[in-house]
Amino acid sequence: MTTLENCLFCKIVAGTIPAQLVFQDEDITAFYDVNPQAPVHVLIIANTHTASHLETDDPTIYAQVLAGAKKVAQQLTLTDYRLVINNGAGAGQSVFHLHVHLMAGRPFAWPAG
Ligand code: AMP
C-alpha cells in the first residue's frame, strides 16, 4: 500500500485522523463526508494513495472504488444515489487522494449545473 505522509485521506486510512467509517477492508475505506451535500454523503477511497482520476493508470483502483460505492449503497440499503468524482481543482477537487462521493437522500437535478 502506498501512503503519503501529508495526505489527509491516507491519515484516515491509517487511523491517525478520526473519521466516521462506513466500512474498511484491506483495499478500501468508506467514511462520511464532514461537510455533507446530501442527507447521506459517503466518500469511498482506495487505501493506496493516488492523487486523482487523471493521474491513476491502475484499473484495480477504479474497480475498487466503484465496487466499494456499491458496497456502501447495499450496506445503507440505498437504491437511488449519485456518484461523483471531481478531478482537478477547477472541477472542485480539494483533497488530492482519489475518491468517489456517494450522495443520497434527496432529489438530484440533471443536468447537475
Ligand atoms: P473533493 O472536493 O471532491 O476533493 O472532496 C473532498 C471532500 O472531503 C469534501 O466533500 C470535504 O467535505 C471532505 N472532507 C475534508 N476533510 C474531511 C475529513 N477529515 N473527513 C471527512 N471528509 C472530509
XYZ file of C-alpha atoms and ligand atoms in Angstrom:
136
model
C 0.000 0.000 0.000
C 1.333 3.433 -0.968
C 0.696 6.210 1.546
C 1.711 9.867 1.664
C 2.648 11.409 4.993
C 0.930 14.721 4.268
C -2.256 13.267 2.739
C -5.403 13.771 4.818
C -7.148 10.687 3.451
C -4.047 8.491 3.937
C -4.203 9.568 7.590
C -7.851 8.496 7.756
C -6.881 5.111 6.263
C -4.134 4.791 8.882
C -6.494 5.854 11.677
C -4.346 8.807 12.746
C -7.165 11.251 11.870
C -10.633 10.243 13.044
C -13.467 9.624 10.606
C -16.900 8.094 10.831
C -16.246 4.880 8.950
C -18.914 3.048 6.991
C -16.533 0.168 6.375
C -12.877 -0.606 5.794
C -11.072 -3.621 4.410
C -7.549 -4.197 3.124
C -8.274 -2.390 -0.165
C -10.702 0.448 0.540
C -12.077 2.774 3.200
C -15.528 4.394 3.186
C -16.402 7.215 5.568
C -18.950 10.009 5.979
C -18.072 13.405 4.493
C -17.601 16.081 7.197
C -19.409 18.649 5.048
C -22.301 16.645 3.610
C -24.015 17.852 0.448
C -26.907 15.417 0.876
C -28.544 13.601 3.808
C -26.242 10.665 3.025
C -22.756 11.623 1.801
C -20.035 9.000 1.933
C -16.527 9.084 0.454
C -15.001 5.891 -0.913
C -11.233 5.716 -1.342
C -8.595 3.136 -2.148
C -6.245 2.600 0.762
C -3.345 3.028 -1.657
C -2.587 6.673 -2.357
C -3.255 8.009 -5.809
C -3.819 11.716 -6.333
C -6.628 11.898 -8.850
C -8.611 10.147 -11.567
C -6.388 11.584 -14.292
C -3.185 10.605 -12.517
C -4.232 6.997 -11.990
C -3.475 4.310 -14.549
C -4.190 1.323 -12.335
C -7.580 -0.163 -13.300
C -7.624 -2.003 -9.990
C -8.094 1.316 -8.197
C -11.096 2.187 -10.369
C -12.624 -1.229 -9.738
C -12.034 -0.981 -6.009
C -13.669 2.420 -5.527
C -16.684 1.669 -7.741
C -17.252 -1.726 -6.184
C -16.794 -0.018 -2.817
C -19.502 2.510 -3.660
C -21.880 -0.341 -4.429
C -20.997 -1.979 -1.143
C -21.825 1.280 0.680
C -25.167 1.519 -1.139
C -26.024 -2.046 -0.208
C -24.912 -1.638 3.402
C -27.019 1.524 3.772
C -29.897 -0.035 1.749
C -29.810 2.753 -0.830
C -31.316 2.229 -4.280
C -31.129 5.833 -5.544
C -27.829 7.629 -5.256
C -25.376 9.772 -7.166
C -21.667 9.003 -7.617
C -19.270 11.891 -8.314
C -15.523 12.132 -8.907
C -14.066 15.639 -9.009
C -10.818 15.736 -10.982
C -8.669 18.839 -10.537
C -9.167 21.998 -8.517
C -11.135 23.608 -11.350
C -13.713 20.832 -11.054
C -13.922 21.138 -7.273
C -11.305 18.636 -6.126
C -9.939 19.780 -2.776
C -8.360 16.573 -1.439
C -5.804 15.004 -3.750
C -6.395 11.371 -2.911
C -8.787 9.896 -5.477
C -12.254 9.470 -4.007
C -15.802 8.761 -5.103
C -18.601 10.761 -3.493
C -21.768 8.750 -2.882
C -24.747 11.028 -2.178
C -28.334 10.063 -1.472
C -31.456 11.050 0.409
C -32.581 13.998 -1.684
C -33.595 14.607 -5.308
C -30.731 15.326 -7.730
C -31.210 17.553 -10.754
C -29.845 16.681 -14.176
C -28.027 18.492 -15.755
C -26.210 18.982 -12.460
C -25.011 22.543 -13.170
P -13.373 16.978 -3.228
O -13.751 18.432 -3.067
O -14.060 16.287 -4.371
O -11.875 16.803 -3.247
O -13.924 16.246 -1.950
C -13.254 16.265 -0.724
C -14.287 16.055 0.324
O -13.621 15.695 1.512
C -15.138 17.289 0.648
O -16.502 16.993 0.372
C -14.871 17.526 2.123
O -16.019 17.937 2.828
C -14.382 16.166 2.583
N -13.515 16.174 3.742
C -12.480 17.013 4.013
N -11.882 16.666 5.159
C -12.557 15.593 5.639
C -12.422 14.784 6.808
N -11.467 15.000 7.745
N -13.309 13.758 6.980
C -14.278 13.541 6.078
N -14.452 14.254 4.950
C -13.603 15.276 4.738
